[in-house]
Coordinates of C-alpha atoms in Angstrom, one line a residue:
M18 CA 0.0 0.0 0.0
Q19 CA 2.7 2.4 -1.0
E20 CA 0.2 5.0 -2.3
W21 CA -1.9 5.1 0.9
E22 CA -2.0 8.7 2.0
E23 CA -4.6 9.1 4.7
W24 CA -6.2 7.0 7.5
I25 CA -9.9 7.4 6.8
P26 CA -11.9 7.5 10.0
Y27 CA -14.9 5.3 10.5
G28 CA -18.2 6.8 11.7
P29 CA -19.3 10.3 12.6
S30 CA -17.1 10.7 15.6
L31 CA -14.0 10.6 13.4
E32 CA -12.6 7.7 15.4
A33 CA -12.2 4.0 14.7
E34 CA -15.2 2.4 16.5
G35 CA -15.3 -0.1 13.6
F36 CA -12.0 -1.6 14.9
S37 CA -12.9 -2.0 18.5
Q38 CA -12.0 -5.7 18.4
L39 CA -8.8 -5.3 16.4
K40 CA -5.9 -7.2 18.1
E41 CA -3.0 -6.9 15.6
L42 CA -2.1 -4.1 13.3
S43 CA 0.9 -3.9 10.9
I44 CA 1.6 -0.9 8.7
V45 CA 4.6 -1.4 6.5
N46 CA 6.2 0.7 3.7
C47 CA 3.5 3.4 3.6
S48 CA 5.8 6.3 3.0
K49 CA 2.9 8.7 2.0
L50 CA 0.7 8.0 4.9
V51 CA 0.2 11.2 7.0
G52 CA -1.5 12.1 10.2
R53 CA -1.8 9.8 13.2
L54 CA -3.2 6.4 13.9
P55 CA -6.6 6.4 15.6
E56 CA -6.5 6.4 19.4
C57 CA -9.6 4.3 20.0
L58 CA -8.2 0.7 19.5
P59 CA -9.0 -0.7 23.0
S60 CA -8.3 -4.3 22.1
L61 CA -5.0 -3.8 20.2
E62 CA -2.3 -6.1 21.5
K63 CA 0.3 -6.0 18.7
L64 CA 1.4 -3.0 16.7
V65 CA 4.1 -3.0 14.0
V66 CA 5.0 0.2 12.1
R67 CA 7.8 0.2 9.6
N68 CA 9.0 2.8 7.1
C69 CA 6.1 5.2 7.6
E70 CA 8.1 8.4 7.8
K71 CA 5.1 10.8 7.9
L72 CA 3.0 8.9 10.4
L73 CA 2.4 9.9 14.1
V74 CA 2.0 6.8 16.4
P75 CA 0.1 7.4 19.7
V76 CA 1.4 4.3 21.6
S77 CA 0.1 5.4 25.0
A78 CA -3.5 5.2 23.7
F79 CA -3.7 1.4 23.5
P80 CA -4.4 -0.1 27.0
A81 CA -4.0 -3.7 25.9
L82 CA -0.8 -3.3 23.8
Y83 CA 1.8 -5.9 24.8
R84 CA 4.1 -5.9 21.7
L85 CA 5.3 -2.8 20.0
E86 CA 7.7 -2.5 17.0
I87 CA 8.4 0.9 15.4
D88 CA 11.0 1.3 12.7
G89 CA 10.9 4.7 11.1
C90 CA 8.0 7.1 11.7
K91 CA 7.6 10.8 12.1
E92 CA 7.0 10.8 15.8
I93 CA 5.8 8.6 18.6
V94 CA 3.2 10.4 20.6
Q95 CA 2.7 9.7 24.3
R96 CA 0.7 11.4 27.0
S97 CA 2.8 12.7 30.0
A98 CA 0.9 10.5 32.5
A99 CA 0.5 7.5 30.2
N100 CA 1.0 4.0 31.7
L101 CA 2.7 1.5 29.4
S102 CA 2.7 -1.3 31.9
S103 CA 1.0 -3.7 29.4
L104 CA 4.1 -3.7 27.1
S105 CA 6.2 -6.8 27.4
S106 CA 8.1 -6.6 24.0
V107 CA 9.4 -3.3 22.6
V108 CA 11.5 -2.7 19.5
L109 CA 12.5 0.9 18.7
S110 CA 14.5 1.6 15.5
D111 CA 15.8 4.9 14.1
I112 CA 14.5 7.0 17.0
S113 CA 16.7 10.0 17.0
S114 CA 16.0 11.6 20.4
Q115 CA 17.7 10.3 23.6
V116 CA 15.2 12.4 25.6
F117 CA 12.3 10.5 24.1
V118 CA 14.0 7.1 24.9
E119 CA 14.5 8.1 28.5
Q120 CA 10.9 9.4 28.9
F121 CA 9.5 6.4 27.2
M122 CA 11.4 3.9 29.3
Q123 CA 10.2 5.5 32.5
R124 CA 6.8 4.2 31.7
L125 CA 7.8 0.6 31.2
S126 CA 7.3 -1.7 34.1
K127 CA 6.8 -5.1 32.7
V128 CA 8.9 -5.1 29.6
E129 CA 10.7 -8.5 29.1
H130 CA 12.3 -7.9 25.6
L131 CA 13.8 -4.5 24.8
K132 CA 15.6 -3.8 21.5
I133 CA 16.9 -0.4 20.5
V134 CA 18.4 0.1 17.0
G135 CA 19.8 3.2 15.3
C136 CA 19.3 5.7 18.1
K137 CA 21.9 8.2 17.0
E138 CA 21.9 10.4 20.1
L139 CA 21.9 7.6 22.7
T140 CA 25.0 7.8 25.0
F141 CA 23.7 5.8 28.0
L142 CA 20.6 3.7 28.1
W143 CA 20.1 4.5 31.8
Q144 CA 21.6 7.8 32.6
N145 CA 20.0 9.3 35.7
G146 CA 17.1 8.8 38.1
I147 CA 16.7 5.8 40.5
E148 CA 12.9 5.8 39.6
L149 CA 13.9 5.2 35.9
L150 CA 16.0 2.1 36.9
Q151 CA 13.2 0.6 38.9
T152 CA 11.0 0.2 35.9
I153 CA 12.8 -2.7 34.3
S154 CA 12.6 -5.4 36.9
Q155 CA 11.1 -7.9 34.4
L156 CA 13.7 -7.5 31.7
H157 CA 14.9 -10.8 30.2
R158 CA 16.5 -9.8 26.9
L159 CA 18.3 -6.5 26.1
E160 CA 19.6 -5.7 22.6
I161 CA 21.3 -2.4 21.6
K162 CA 22.4 -2.1 18.0
R163 CA 23.7 0.7 15.7
C164 CA 23.9 3.4 18.4
P165 CA 27.1 5.2 17.3
Q166 CA 27.3 7.5 20.4
L167 CA 26.7 4.8 23.0
L168 CA 29.5 4.9 25.6
S169 CA 28.2 2.4 28.1
V170 CA 24.9 0.7 29.1
V171 CA 24.6 2.6 32.3
A172 CA 26.1 5.8 33.7
E173 CA 28.8 5.2 36.2
E174 CA 27.3 6.8 39.3
E175 CA 27.6 4.0 41.8
N176 CA 24.2 4.2 43.3
Q177 CA 22.5 4.0 39.8
Q178 CA 24.7 1.2 38.7
Q179 CA 24.0 -0.9 41.8
Q180 CA 20.3 -0.1 41.5
W181 CA 20.3 -1.2 37.8
L182 CA 22.0 -4.5 38.7
A183 CA 19.5 -5.1 41.4
C184 CA 16.6 -4.5 39.0
S185 CA 18.1 -6.5 36.2
C186 CA 18.3 -9.8 38.2
R187 CA 16.2 -11.5 35.5
L188 CA 18.2 -10.5 32.5
Q189 CA 19.3 -13.6 30.6
Y190 CA 20.5 -12.2 27.2
L191 CA 22.6 -9.1 26.5
E192 CA 23.6 -8.0 23.0
L193 CA 25.6 -4.9 22.0
S194 CA 26.5 -4.5 18.4
D195 CA 27.7 -1.8 16.0
C196 CA 28.2 0.7 18.8
K197 CA 31.5 2.3 17.6
C198 CA 32.0 4.5 20.7
L199 CA 31.3 1.8 23.4
V200 CA 34.3 1.7 25.7
K201 CA 33.1 -0.3 28.7
L202 CA 30.6 -2.5 30.2
P203 CA 29.2 -2.1 33.8
Q204 CA 31.9 -3.0 36.4
E205 CA 29.3 -5.0 38.4
L206 CA 28.2 -7.1 35.4
H207 CA 29.1 -10.3 37.3
R208 CA 26.3 -9.6 39.8
I209 CA 23.6 -10.3 37.2
S210 CA 23.3 -13.9 38.3
S211 CA 20.6 -14.8 35.8
L212 CA 22.6 -13.8 32.7
R213 CA 23.2 -16.8 30.4
K214 CA 24.5 -15.3 27.1
I215 CA 26.5 -12.2 26.1
C216 CA 27.1 -11.1 22.5
I217 CA 29.4 -8.1 21.8
S218 CA 30.1 -7.3 18.1
N219 CA 31.6 -4.5 16.0
C220 CA 32.5 -2.3 19.0
P221 CA 35.9 -1.2 17.9
E222 CA 36.7 1.1 20.9
L223 CA 36.0 -1.6 23.6
V224 CA 39.5 -2.2 25.0
S225 CA 38.7 -4.6 27.9
F226 CA 36.0 -6.2 29.9
P227 CA 35.5 -5.6 33.6
E228 CA 38.2 -7.2 35.8
T229 CA 35.6 -9.2 37.7
G230 CA 34.3 -12.8 37.5
L231 CA 31.5 -14.0 35.3
P232 CA 27.8 -14.2 36.3
L233 CA 27.0 -17.6 37.9
Q234 CA 24.6 -18.7 35.1
L235 CA 26.6 -17.4 32.1
R236 CA 27.2 -20.2 29.6
F237 CA 27.8 -18.5 26.3
I238 CA 30.0 -15.6 25.2
E239 CA 30.4 -14.3 21.6
I240 CA 32.8 -11.5 20.8
G241 CA 33.4 -10.2 17.3
G242 CA 34.8 -7.1 15.6
C243 CA 36.3 -5.6 18.8
K244 CA 39.5 -4.4 17.2
A245 CA 41.0 -2.8 20.3
L246 CA 40.5 -5.8 22.6
K247 CA 43.8 -7.3 23.7
S248 CA 42.9 -9.9 26.3
L249 CA 40.1 -11.2 28.4
P250 CA 40.0 -10.7 32.2
E251 CA 41.9 -13.4 34.1
A252 CA 39.0 -13.5 36.6
W253 CA 37.0 -15.1 33.8
M254 CA 39.5 -18.0 33.6
S255 CA 40.4 -18.9 37.1
T256 CA 38.5 -21.0 39.6
T257 CA 39.0 -20.2 43.2
T258 CA 37.0 -20.4 46.4
T259 CA 35.7 -16.9 45.6
T260 CA 35.3 -17.1 41.8
T261 CA 33.6 -20.0 40.1
T262 CA 32.7 -19.9 36.4
Y263 CA 30.5 -22.3 34.4
L264 CA 31.2 -20.9 31.0
E265 CA 30.7 -23.6 28.3
S266 CA 31.2 -21.8 24.9
L267 CA 33.5 -19.0 23.9
S268 CA 33.6 -17.5 20.4
I269 CA 36.0 -14.7 19.4
K270 CA 36.1 -13.3 15.9
Y271 CA 37.8 -10.4 14.1
C272 CA 39.6 -9.1 17.2
G273 CA 42.8 -7.9 15.6
S274 CA 44.6 -6.8 18.8
L275 CA 44.0 -10.0 20.8
L276 CA 47.3 -11.5 21.8
Y277 CA 46.1 -14.5 23.7
V278 CA 42.8 -15.9 25.2
A279 CA 44.1 -16.6 28.7
R280 CA 47.3 -15.9 30.6
I281 CA 47.5 -19.1 32.5
Q282 CA 44.4 -21.3 31.8
L283 CA 41.0 -21.5 30.2
P284 CA 37.9 -21.8 32.3
M285 CA 37.7 -25.3 33.6
S286 CA 34.1 -25.6 32.5
L287 CA 34.8 -24.5 28.9
K288 CA 33.7 -27.1 26.3
R289 CA 33.8 -25.2 23.1
L290 CA 36.3 -22.6 21.8
E291 CA 36.1 -20.9 18.4
I292 CA 38.6 -18.3 17.3
T293 CA 38.5 -16.6 13.8
S294 CA 40.5 -13.9 12.2
C295 CA 42.5 -12.8 15.2
H296 CA 45.7 -11.9 13.3
N297 CA 47.9 -11.0 16.4
L298 CA 47.0 -14.1 18.3
R299 CA 50.2 -16.1 19.1
S300 CA 48.9 -18.7 21.4
L301 CA 45.7 -19.6 23.3
I302 CA 47.6 -19.5 26.6
D303 CA 50.2 -16.7 27.0
N304 CA 52.5 -18.2 29.7
N305 CA 54.7 -20.8 28.1
E306 CA 55.8 -21.9 31.6
A307 CA 52.3 -22.4 32.8
P308 CA 51.2 -25.8 34.1
I309 CA 49.9 -28.2 31.5
I310 CA 46.2 -27.5 31.0
C311 CA 45.2 -31.0 30.3
S312 CA 42.7 -31.0 33.1
S313 CA 40.2 -28.7 31.3
S314 CA 36.9 -29.9 29.9
L315 CA 37.4 -28.6 26.3
E316 CA 35.8 -30.9 23.7
Y317 CA 35.7 -28.8 20.5
L318 CA 38.5 -26.5 19.3
D319 CA 38.1 -24.5 16.0
I320 CA 40.8 -21.9 15.0
R321 CA 40.7 -20.2 11.7
D322 CA 42.7 -17.4 9.9
C323 CA 45.1 -16.6 12.8
S324 CA 48.2 -15.7 10.8
S325 CA 50.5 -15.2 13.9
L326 CA 49.6 -18.3 15.7
T327 CA 52.8 -20.3 16.4
Y328 CA 51.5 -22.9 18.9
L329 CA 48.3 -23.9 20.7
W330 CA 49.2 -24.8 24.2
P331 CA 52.2 -24.5 26.5
K332 CA 54.2 -27.7 26.7
R333 CA 52.6 -28.5 23.3
E334 CA 50.0 -30.8 24.8
L335 CA 46.3 -30.7 24.1
P336 CA 43.6 -31.2 26.7
V337 CA 42.8 -34.8 27.4
T338 CA 39.1 -34.2 26.9
L339 CA 39.5 -32.7 23.4
Q340 CA 37.3 -34.6 20.9
H341 CA 37.4 -32.5 17.7
I342 CA 40.1 -30.1 16.5
K343 CA 39.9 -27.9 13.4
V344 CA 42.8 -25.6 12.4
V345 CA 42.4 -23.6 9.2
K346 CA 44.6 -20.9 7.6
C347 CA 47.2 -20.5 10.3
S348 CA 50.3 -20.0 8.3
K349 CA 52.9 -19.9 11.1
L350 CA 51.7 -23.0 12.9
E351 CA 54.3 -25.8 12.7
S352 CA 52.6 -28.4 14.8
I353 CA 49.2 -28.8 16.5
A354 CA 50.9 -30.7 19.4
E355 CA 54.2 -32.3 20.4
R356 CA 52.5 -35.5 21.5
F357 CA 49.0 -37.0 22.0
E358 CA 50.1 -39.3 24.7
S359 CA 47.7 -38.1 27.4
N360 CA 44.7 -37.7 25.0
T361 CA 42.1 -40.4 25.1
S362 CA 39.2 -38.6 23.4
L363 CA 40.2 -37.2 20.1
E364 CA 37.8 -38.3 17.3
S365 CA 38.5 -36.0 14.4
I366 CA 41.4 -33.8 13.1
K367 CA 41.0 -31.3 10.3
I368 CA 44.0 -29.1 9.2
S369 CA 43.9 -26.9 6.2
Q370 CA 46.0 -24.1 4.7
C371 CA 48.7 -24.3 7.3
E372 CA 51.8 -23.7 5.1
N373 CA 54.3 -24.2 7.9
L374 CA 53.0 -27.5 9.2
K375 CA 55.7 -30.1 8.8
L376 CA 54.9 -32.9 11.1
L377 CA 52.2 -34.6 13.1
P378 CA 52.8 -35.9 16.6
D379 CA 54.7 -39.2 16.8
D380 CA 52.1 -41.0 18.9
L381 CA 49.2 -40.3 16.5
H382 CA 48.6 -44.1 16.3
K383 CA 47.7 -44.1 20.0
L384 CA 44.5 -42.1 19.4
Y385 CA 42.2 -45.1 19.5
P386 CA 38.9 -43.1 19.3
L387 CA 40.2 -41.3 16.1
S388 CA 37.8 -41.8 13.2
K389 CA 38.4 -38.9 10.7
V390 CA 41.6 -37.2 9.5
F391 CA 41.4 -34.4 6.9
I392 CA 44.5 -32.5 5.8
S393 CA 44.6 -30.1 2.9
L394 CA 46.8 -27.5 1.4
C395 CA 49.7 -28.1 3.8
P396 CA 52.6 -27.9 1.2
N397 CA 55.4 -28.5 3.8
L398 CA 54.0 -31.6 5.4
V399 CA 56.7 -34.1 4.8
S400 CA 55.6 -37.3 6.5
F401 CA 53.3 -39.0 8.9
P402 CA 54.9 -40.4 12.2
E403 CA 56.5 -43.8 12.0
G404 CA 53.7 -45.2 14.2
G405 CA 51.3 -44.7 11.3
L406 CA 47.5 -44.5 11.6
Y407 CA 46.8 -47.8 13.2
C408 CA 43.5 -46.7 14.8
K409 CA 40.8 -49.3 14.9
N410 CA 38.0 -46.7 14.7
L411 CA 39.5 -44.8 11.7
T412 CA 37.0 -44.7 8.8
E413 CA 38.1 -41.6 6.8
I414 CA 41.4 -40.2 5.6
C415 CA 41.5 -37.2 3.1
M416 CA 44.7 -35.7 1.9
I417 CA 44.6 -32.8 -0.6
G418 CA 47.4 -30.5 -1.8
C419 CA 50.2 -31.8 0.4
E420 CA 53.0 -31.5 -2.2
K421 CA 55.9 -32.9 -0.2
L422 CA 54.1 -35.9 1.3
V423 CA 55.5 -38.9 -0.4
A424 CA 53.3 -41.7 1.0
L425 CA 51.3 -42.8 4.0
P426 CA 53.0 -45.1 6.5
M427 CA 52.9 -48.8 5.7
S428 CA 51.2 -49.5 9.0
S429 CA 48.2 -47.3 8.2
T430 CA 45.0 -49.2 7.9
I431 CA 41.4 -48.1 7.4

């Protein structure tokens, strides 16, 4: 309905009595539609407005509204005393005024999902006023995207921050993306005990995370495009009587300044680690004299396009629990491990585009669970170890583009 220009009222009162039972309303790509929506929609529960640049939207007029999505309109109209307590899901896109966002959020008391996209003036989501922070006690999911002036989620006044954390005790998912001025996260983030997943992407000014532990329920962390990030807090990695982490999955991508993942050890609970396009990464563990980290729970390791990576672990040993390892396009890596002697779990090995790889560990034949070996485009791989590939569970071997490899060991069987 791109040619729609005017909302035609129903009945002599110039209101919309004819839609008194309307529950869902979507108005999309009506760029010529002017005026405002009717205010007499008492049963409206879901309202979606997208790309209606000339339309006024009176959201405070709908007492039953629980889901609101507005992306591009002339103005959102709200009465000063309006109660928006029925709203549980709110998506606001391309809202230019931070003042409006603050005033609007003051009236939210039961919102569970809040997504703000493209608010060009937003510097803090919660900036001042304890009463403002008390309105979000039900929040489960918070997403902030494409807010170029955002410096932090909450202003740093201590009383406000503590109040925000107390009110956010039900928050489970936090996502911040494409916020080019974001420099920090709340220092007391670890106190949000309900938080299960954090996603931070394309925030190039974020230098570090708070030097505190992780929330007790946090299981998944995804970090991408944080070009200034050099390391992760050591408090995330260690397990002591005062700090216990249960992190299961960690993904880091396109963080060009990252030198290492952990200084001494990875979280003991970590099962999955993915690292992509971190070109300054030299090792997963920084300290070459650190104790052997074979007591971790890591099961899946995927490393891609890390051109400075020279070795994986100190002592050149892999965790005993590791089941799948994938290393792709790591040009300086000479070996994935010195030996497999202590590993009893490895099922698959995939190595590709590692130009410096010359040898595989001598005790490769001791990997009894091993079922798949895939090696491609490793031009300096000279030979397999003398022990061969005598693994009773081995079902697949694929070798592509290994120019210096003369033959497989005689003892290799499939």
